[in-house]
Amino acid sequence: MNREEDIRNAVKVLREGGIILYPTDTIWGIGCDATNEEAVRKVYELKQRDDSKAMICLVDSEGRMQRYVRNVPDVAWTIMETAIRPTTLILDNAVNIAKNLIAEDGSIGIRITREDFSKELCFRFQKPIVSTSANISGMKAAQNYNDISKEILDNVDYVCFARRQEHKPHTPSSIIKLSENSEVTIIRK
């Protein structure tokens, strides 16, 4: 299957409210339409994860990020421009996103992906895509396709073909929480 077909198939499943497995700019992720509450609920169920533990989402650009966060603090742009590795920002005042994806304090974890496949997937979908590790909650995250459990593989609607043959170490993103007053808290280095 070529990349064009792979992305087209994944976008079709996302638009239908389904769940996909896909390679991201960090580790393999479980994804769905981040604006669809029912799809987000299915991801929580699949991961056997309490919905009070917020998940993050990926977008393809700064412009798209601004559609889902009311006021992006100036320091966020500086962090994104200077970050050496993928960095997820937790930002206040999430809007236009599934309510069950927003933390109790009204924040959302969001990352602009720079990796080719996930960036094009986000661009083609035209909405944020949930990106949570491809594992049951509490188990080891899947760095590569071969690390994904049968239970996860059997319970998604589409598994992307991109980067399935890859066997190299991947790490989760850094996570930085930014408050409206630009207070910076490093959650994960």
PDB file of C-alpha atoms in Angstrom:
ATOM      1  CA  MET A   1       0.000   0.000   0.000  1.00  0.00           C
ATOM      2  CA  ASN A   2       1.363   3.425  -0.850  1.00  0.00           C
ATOM      3  CA  ARG A   3       1.431   6.391   1.519  1.00  0.00           C
ATOM      4  CA  GLU A   4      -1.397   8.215  -0.280  1.00  0.00           C
ATOM      5  CA  GLU A   5      -3.773   5.248   0.142  1.00  0.00           C
ATOM      6  CA  ASP A   6      -2.679   4.743   3.738  1.00  0.00           C
ATOM      7  CA  ILE A   7      -3.470   8.346   4.666  1.00  0.00           C
ATOM      8  CA  ARG A   8      -6.733   8.317   2.708  1.00  0.00           C
ATOM      9  CA  ASN A   9      -7.867   5.147   4.529  1.00  0.00           C
ATOM     10  CA  ALA A  10      -6.909   6.537   7.943  1.00  0.00           C
ATOM     11  CA  VAL A  11      -8.723   9.840   7.291  1.00  0.00           C
ATOM     12  CA  LYS A  12     -11.856   7.967   6.190  1.00  0.00           C
ATOM     13  CA  VAL A  13     -11.881   5.987   9.461  1.00  0.00           C
ATOM     14  CA  LEU A  14     -11.283   9.149  11.511  1.00  0.00           C
ATOM     15  CA  ARG A  15     -14.185  10.931   9.772  1.00  0.00           C
ATOM     16  CA  GLU A  16     -16.450   7.959  10.530  1.00  0.00           C
ATOM     17  CA  GLY A  17     -15.636   8.189  14.260  1.00  0.00           C
ATOM     18  CA  GLY A  18     -13.266   5.224  14.240  1.00  0.00           C
ATOM     19  CA  ILE A  19      -9.969   4.557  15.973  1.00  0.00           C
ATOM     20  CA  ILE A  20      -6.629   4.228  14.196  1.00  0.00           C
ATOM     21  CA  LEU A  21      -3.118   3.105  15.117  1.00  0.00           C
ATOM     22  CA  TYR A  22      -0.451   5.303  13.579  1.00  0.00           C
ATOM     23  CA  PRO A  23       3.207   6.264  13.836  1.00  0.00           C
ATOM     24  CA  THR A  24       3.774   9.726  15.288  1.00  0.00           C
ATOM     25  CA  ASP A  25       6.740  12.009  15.783  1.00  0.00           C
ATOM     26  CA  THR A  26       7.463  10.029  18.954  1.00  0.00           C
ATOM     27  CA  ILE A  27       6.036   6.527  19.586  1.00  0.00           C
ATOM     28  CA  TRP A  28       3.140   4.640  17.957  1.00  0.00           C
ATOM     29  CA  GLY A  29      -0.192   6.149  18.915  1.00  0.00           C
ATOM     30  CA  ILE A  30      -3.866   5.360  19.150  1.00  0.00           C
ATOM     31  CA  GLY A  31      -5.798   8.111  17.432  1.00  0.00           C
ATOM     32  CA  CYS A  32      -9.267   9.392  16.768  1.00  0.00           C
ATOM     33  CA  ASP A  33     -11.034  12.642  15.907  1.00  0.00           C
ATOM     34  CA  ALA A  34     -10.237  14.894  18.869  1.00  0.00           C
ATOM     35  CA  THR A  35     -13.515  16.773  18.333  1.00  0.00           C
ATOM     36  CA  ASN A  36     -15.697  13.632  18.549  1.00  0.00           C
ATOM     37  CA  GLU A  37     -16.669  12.759  22.150  1.00  0.00           C
ATOM     38  CA  GLU A  38     -17.869   9.261  21.266  1.00  0.00           C
ATOM     39  CA  ALA A  39     -14.603   8.438  19.443  1.00  0.00           C
ATOM     40  CA  VAL A  40     -12.589   9.763  22.416  1.00  0.00           C
ATOM     41  CA  ARG A  41     -14.699   7.618  24.775  1.00  0.00           C
ATOM     42  CA  LYS A  42     -13.850   4.524  22.687  1.00  0.00           C
ATOM     43  CA  VAL A  43     -10.121   5.276  23.036  1.00  0.00           C
ATOM     44  CA  TYR A  44     -10.441   5.553  26.831  1.00  0.00           C
ATOM     45  CA  GLU A  45     -12.256   2.183  26.834  1.00  0.00           C
ATOM     46  CA  LEU A  46      -9.649   0.525  24.623  1.00  0.00           C
ATOM     47  CA  LYS A  47      -6.810   1.751  26.829  1.00  0.00           C
ATOM     48  CA  GLN A  48      -8.782   0.821  29.978  1.00  0.00           C
ATOM     49  CA  ARG A  49      -7.946   4.316  31.153  1.00  0.00           C
ATOM     50  CA  ASP A  50      -9.864   6.575  33.511  1.00  0.00           C
ATOM     51  CA  ASP A  51     -11.207   9.528  31.556  1.00  0.00           C
ATOM     52  CA  SER A  52      -9.951  11.890  34.251  1.00  0.00           C
ATOM     53  CA  LYS A  53      -6.462  11.264  32.816  1.00  0.00           C
ATOM     54  CA  ALA A  54      -6.446  13.600  29.836  1.00  0.00           C
ATOM     55  CA  MET A  55      -4.934  12.551  26.506  1.00  0.00           C
ATOM     56  CA  ILE A  56      -3.083  14.787  24.089  1.00  0.00           C
ATOM     57  CA  CYS A  57      -3.746  15.625  20.477  1.00  0.00           C
ATOM     58  CA  LEU A  58      -1.631  16.356  17.422  1.00  0.00           C
ATOM     59  CA  VAL A  59      -2.056  19.128  14.886  1.00  0.00           C
ATOM     60  CA  ASP A  60      -0.125  19.985  11.756  1.00  0.00           C
ATOM     61  CA  SER A  61       0.454  23.716  12.216  1.00  0.00           C
ATOM     62  CA  GLU A  62       0.480  26.749  14.452  1.00  0.00           C
ATOM     63  CA  GLY A  63      -2.681  28.023  12.749  1.00  0.00           C
ATOM     64  CA  ARG A  64      -4.562  24.810  13.486  1.00  0.00           C
ATOM     65  CA  MET A  65      -3.425  24.873  17.120  1.00  0.00           C
ATOM     66  CA  GLN A  66      -4.905  28.352  17.532  1.00  0.00           C
ATOM     67  CA  ARG A  67      -8.337  27.005  16.552  1.00  0.00           C
ATOM     68  CA  TYR A  68      -8.385  24.790  19.647  1.00  0.00           C
ATOM     69  CA  VAL A  69      -6.783  27.020  22.298  1.00  0.00           C
ATOM     70  CA  ARG A  70      -8.397  30.378  23.042  1.00  0.00           C
ATOM     71  CA  ASN A  71      -5.177  32.287  23.830  1.00  0.00           C
ATOM     72  CA  VAL A  72      -1.802  30.723  23.084  1.00  0.00           C
ATOM     73  CA  PRO A  73       0.760  32.431  25.359  1.00  0.00           C
ATOM     74  CA  ASP A  74       3.706  34.083  23.601  1.00  0.00           C
ATOM     75  CA  VAL A  75       6.169  31.820  25.404  1.00  0.00           C
ATOM     76  CA  ALA A  76       4.559  28.823  23.654  1.00  0.00           C
ATOM     77  CA  TRP A  77       5.821  30.032  20.270  1.00  0.00           C
ATOM     78  CA  THR A  78       9.347  30.456  21.645  1.00  0.00           C
ATOM     79  CA  ILE A  79       9.314  26.964  23.155  1.00  0.00           C
ATOM     80  CA  MET A  80       8.100  25.400  19.907  1.00  0.00           C
ATOM     81  CA  GLU A  81      10.701  27.248  17.813  1.00  0.00           C
ATOM     82  CA  THR A  82      13.606  26.248  20.047  1.00  0.00           C
ATOM     83  CA  ALA A  83      12.608  22.715  21.092  1.00  0.00           C
ATOM     84  CA  ILE A  84      15.099  20.113  19.941  1.00  0.00           C
ATOM     85  CA  ARG A  85      12.712  17.170  20.330  1.00  0.00           C
ATOM     86  CA  PRO A  86       8.922  16.794  20.107  1.00  0.00           C
ATOM     87  CA  THR A  87       7.297  18.871  22.828  1.00  0.00           C
ATOM     88  CA  THR A  88       3.694  18.708  23.984  1.00  0.00           C
ATOM     89  CA  LEU A  89       2.292  21.887  25.485  1.00  0.00           C
ATOM     90  CA  ILE A  90      -0.499  21.841  28.033  1.00  0.00           C
ATOM     91  CA  LEU A  91      -2.419  25.048  27.398  1.00  0.00           C
ATOM     92  CA  ASP A  92      -5.369  26.644  29.170  1.00  0.00           C
ATOM     93  CA  ASN A  93      -8.739  27.476  27.607  1.00  0.00           C
ATOM     94  CA  ALA A  94      -9.277  24.597  25.186  1.00  0.00           C
ATOM     95  CA  VAL A  95     -12.107  25.225  22.707  1.00  0.00           C
ATOM     96  CA  ASN A  96     -13.796  23.339  19.860  1.00  0.00           C
ATOM     97  CA  ILE A  97     -12.548  20.002  21.181  1.00  0.00           C
ATOM     98  CA  ALA A  98     -14.315  16.952  22.656  1.00  0.00           C
ATOM     99  CA  LYS A  99     -15.275  17.747  26.261  1.00  0.00           C
ATOM    100  CA  ASN A 100     -13.941  14.399  27.499  1.00  0.00           C
ATOM    101  CA  LEU A 101     -10.506  15.295  26.116  1.00  0.00           C
ATOM    102  CA  ILE A 102     -10.271  18.522  28.103  1.00  0.00           C
ATOM    103  CA  ALA A 103      -8.746  18.319  31.599  1.00  0.00           C
ATOM    104  CA  GLU A 104     -10.785  19.432  34.604  1.00  0.00           C
ATOM    105  CA  ASP A 105      -8.920  22.762  34.657  1.00  0.00           C
ATOM    106  CA  GLY A 106      -9.945  23.483  31.038  1.00  0.00           C
ATOM    107  CA  SER A 107      -6.530  22.719  29.558  1.00  0.00           C
ATOM    108  CA  ILE A 108      -5.539  20.532  26.628  1.00  0.00           C
ATOM    109  CA  GLY A 109      -2.285  18.791  25.768  1.00  0.00           C
ATOM    110  CA  ILE A 110      -1.415  19.652  22.181  1.00  0.00           C
ATOM    111  CA  ARG A 111       1.623  19.133  19.969  1.00  0.00           C
ATOM    112  CA  ILE A 112       2.486  20.301  16.493  1.00  0.00           C
ATOM    113  CA  THR A 113       3.966  17.269  14.768  1.00  0.00           C
ATOM    114  CA  ARG A 114       6.906  17.759  12.416  1.00  0.00           C
ATOM    115  CA  GLU A 115       7.194  14.094  11.378  1.00  0.00           C
ATOM    116  CA  ASP A 116       6.177  13.618   7.724  1.00  0.00           C
ATOM    117  CA  PHE A 117       3.483  10.944   8.023  1.00  0.00           C
ATOM    118  CA  SER A 118       1.626  12.246  11.086  1.00  0.00           C
ATOM    119  CA  LYS A 119       1.896  15.846   9.833  1.00  0.00           C
ATOM    120  CA  GLU A 120       0.322  14.935   6.490  1.00  0.00           C
ATOM    121  CA  LEU A 121      -2.342  12.853   8.257  1.00  0.00           C
ATOM    122  CA  CYS A 122      -3.266  15.834  10.471  1.00  0.00           C
ATOM    123  CA  PHE A 123      -3.218  18.193   7.471  1.00  0.00           C
ATOM    124  CA  ARG A 124      -5.496  15.933   5.417  1.00  0.00           C
ATOM    125  CA  PHE A 125      -7.881  15.377   8.320  1.00  0.00           C
ATOM    126  CA  GLN A 126      -8.093  19.132   8.991  1.00  0.00           C
ATOM    127  CA  LYS A 127      -8.739  18.614  12.719  1.00  0.00           C
ATOM    128  CA  PRO A 128      -6.667  17.581  15.731  1.00  0.00           C
ATOM    129  CA  ILE A 129      -6.067  13.854  16.157  1.00  0.00           C
ATOM    130  CA  VAL A 130      -5.853  12.192  19.566  1.00  0.00           C
ATOM    131  CA  SER A 131      -2.376  10.817  20.157  1.00  0.00           C
ATOM    132  CA  THR A 132      -2.063   8.474  23.108  1.00  0.00           C
ATOM    133  CA  SER A 133       0.425   5.647  23.477  1.00  0.00           C
ATOM    134  CA  ALA A 134      -0.550   2.376  21.789  1.00  0.00           C
ATOM    135  CA  ASN A 135      -0.879   0.313  24.956  1.00  0.00           C
ATOM    136  CA  ILE A 136      -3.267  -0.613  27.728  1.00  0.00           C
ATOM    137  CA  SER A 137      -2.988   1.940  30.525  1.00  0.00           C
ATOM    138  CA  GLY A 138      -0.149   1.059  32.885  1.00  0.00           C
ATOM    139  CA  MET A 139       1.640  -1.181  30.366  1.00  0.00           C
ATOM    140  CA  LYS A 140       4.814  -0.312  28.456  1.00  0.00           C
ATOM    141  CA  ALA A 141       4.320   2.109  25.526  1.00  0.00           C
ATOM    142  CA  ALA A 142       4.867   0.735  22.011  1.00  0.00           C
ATOM    143  CA  GLN A 143       7.950   2.357  20.513  1.00  0.00           C
ATOM    144  CA  ASN A 144       7.586   0.441  17.245  1.00  0.00           C
ATOM    145  CA  TYR A 145       4.774  -1.378  15.474  1.00  0.00           C
ATOM    146  CA  ASN A 146       6.039  -4.814  16.623  1.00  0.00           C
ATOM    147  CA  ASP A 147       5.675  -3.700  20.256  1.00  0.00           C
ATOM    148  CA  ILE A 148       1.890  -3.219  19.985  1.00  0.00           C
ATOM    149  CA  SER A 149      -0.175  -5.859  21.794  1.00  0.00           C
ATOM    150  CA  LYS A 150      -2.665  -8.087  19.991  1.00  0.00           C
ATOM    151  CA  GLU A 151      -5.417  -6.685  22.232  1.00  0.00           C
ATOM    152  CA  ILE A 152      -4.803  -3.177  20.868  1.00  0.00           C
ATOM    153  CA  LEU A 153      -4.295  -4.328  17.252  1.00  0.00           C
ATOM    154  CA  ASP A 154      -7.546  -6.325  17.299  1.00  0.00           C
ATOM    155  CA  ASN A 155      -9.652  -3.473  18.674  1.00  0.00           C
ATOM    156  CA  VAL A 156      -8.920  -0.555  16.368  1.00  0.00           C
ATOM    157  CA  ASP A 157     -10.627   0.182  13.076  1.00  0.00           C
ATOM    158  CA  TYR A 158      -7.501   0.834  11.013  1.00  0.00           C
ATOM    159  CA  VAL A 159      -3.765   0.227  11.398  1.00  0.00           C
ATOM    160  CA  CYS A 160      -1.552   2.460   9.286  1.00  0.00           C
ATOM    161  CA  PHE A 161       1.107   0.764   7.152  1.00  0.00           C
ATOM    162  CA  ALA A 162       3.662   3.568   7.427  1.00  0.00           C
ATOM    163  CA  ARG A 163       6.825   2.754   9.383  1.00  0.00           C
ATOM    164  CA  ARG A 164       5.707  -0.750  10.377  1.00  0.00           C
ATOM    165  CA  GLN A 165       9.152  -2.176   9.527  1.00  0.00           C
ATOM    166  CA  GLU A 166      10.983   0.338  11.692  1.00  0.00           C
ATOM    167  CA  HIS A 167      12.962  -0.994  14.666  1.00  0.00           C
ATOM    168  CA  LYS A 168      14.613   1.815  16.552  1.00  0.00           C
ATOM    169  CA  PRO A 169      14.268   3.483  19.918  1.00  0.00           C
ATOM    170  CA  HIS A 170      11.622   6.191  20.247  1.00  0.00           C
ATOM    171  CA  THR A 171      10.728   8.220  23.294  1.00  0.00           C
ATOM    172  CA  PRO A 172       7.591  10.081  24.321  1.00  0.00           C
ATOM    173  CA  SER A 173       7.537  13.853  23.956  1.00  0.00           C
ATOM    174  CA  SER A 174       8.616  16.382  26.519  1.00  0.00           C
ATOM    175  CA  ILE A 175       5.577  17.885  28.252  1.00  0.00           C
ATOM    176  CA  ILE A 176       5.459  21.503  29.377  1.00  0.00           C
ATOM    177  CA  LYS A 177       2.456  23.150  31.045  1.00  0.00           C
ATOM    178  CA  LEU A 178       1.984  26.844  30.322  1.00  0.00           C
ATOM    179  CA  SER A 179      -0.525  28.900  32.253  1.00  0.00           C
ATOM    180  CA  GLU A 180      -2.228  32.002  30.851  1.00  0.00           C
ATOM    181  CA  ASN A 181       0.200  34.178  32.801  1.00  0.00           C
ATOM    182  CA  SER A 182       3.088  32.321  31.051  1.00  0.00           C
ATOM    183  CA  GLU A 183       4.096  30.330  34.121  1.00  0.00           C
ATOM    184  CA  VAL A 184       6.120  27.336  32.876  1.00  0.00           C
ATOM    185  CA  THR A 185       6.007  23.900  34.546  1.00  0.00           C
ATOM    186  CA  ILE A 186       8.016  21.007  33.119  1.00  0.00           C
ATOM    187  CA  ILE A 187       5.923  17.827  33.463  1.00  0.00           C
ATOM    188  CA  ARG A 188       8.229  15.435  31.548  1.00  0.00           C
ATOM    189  CA  LYS A 189      11.720  16.190  30.219  1.00  0.00           C
TER     190      LYS A 189
END
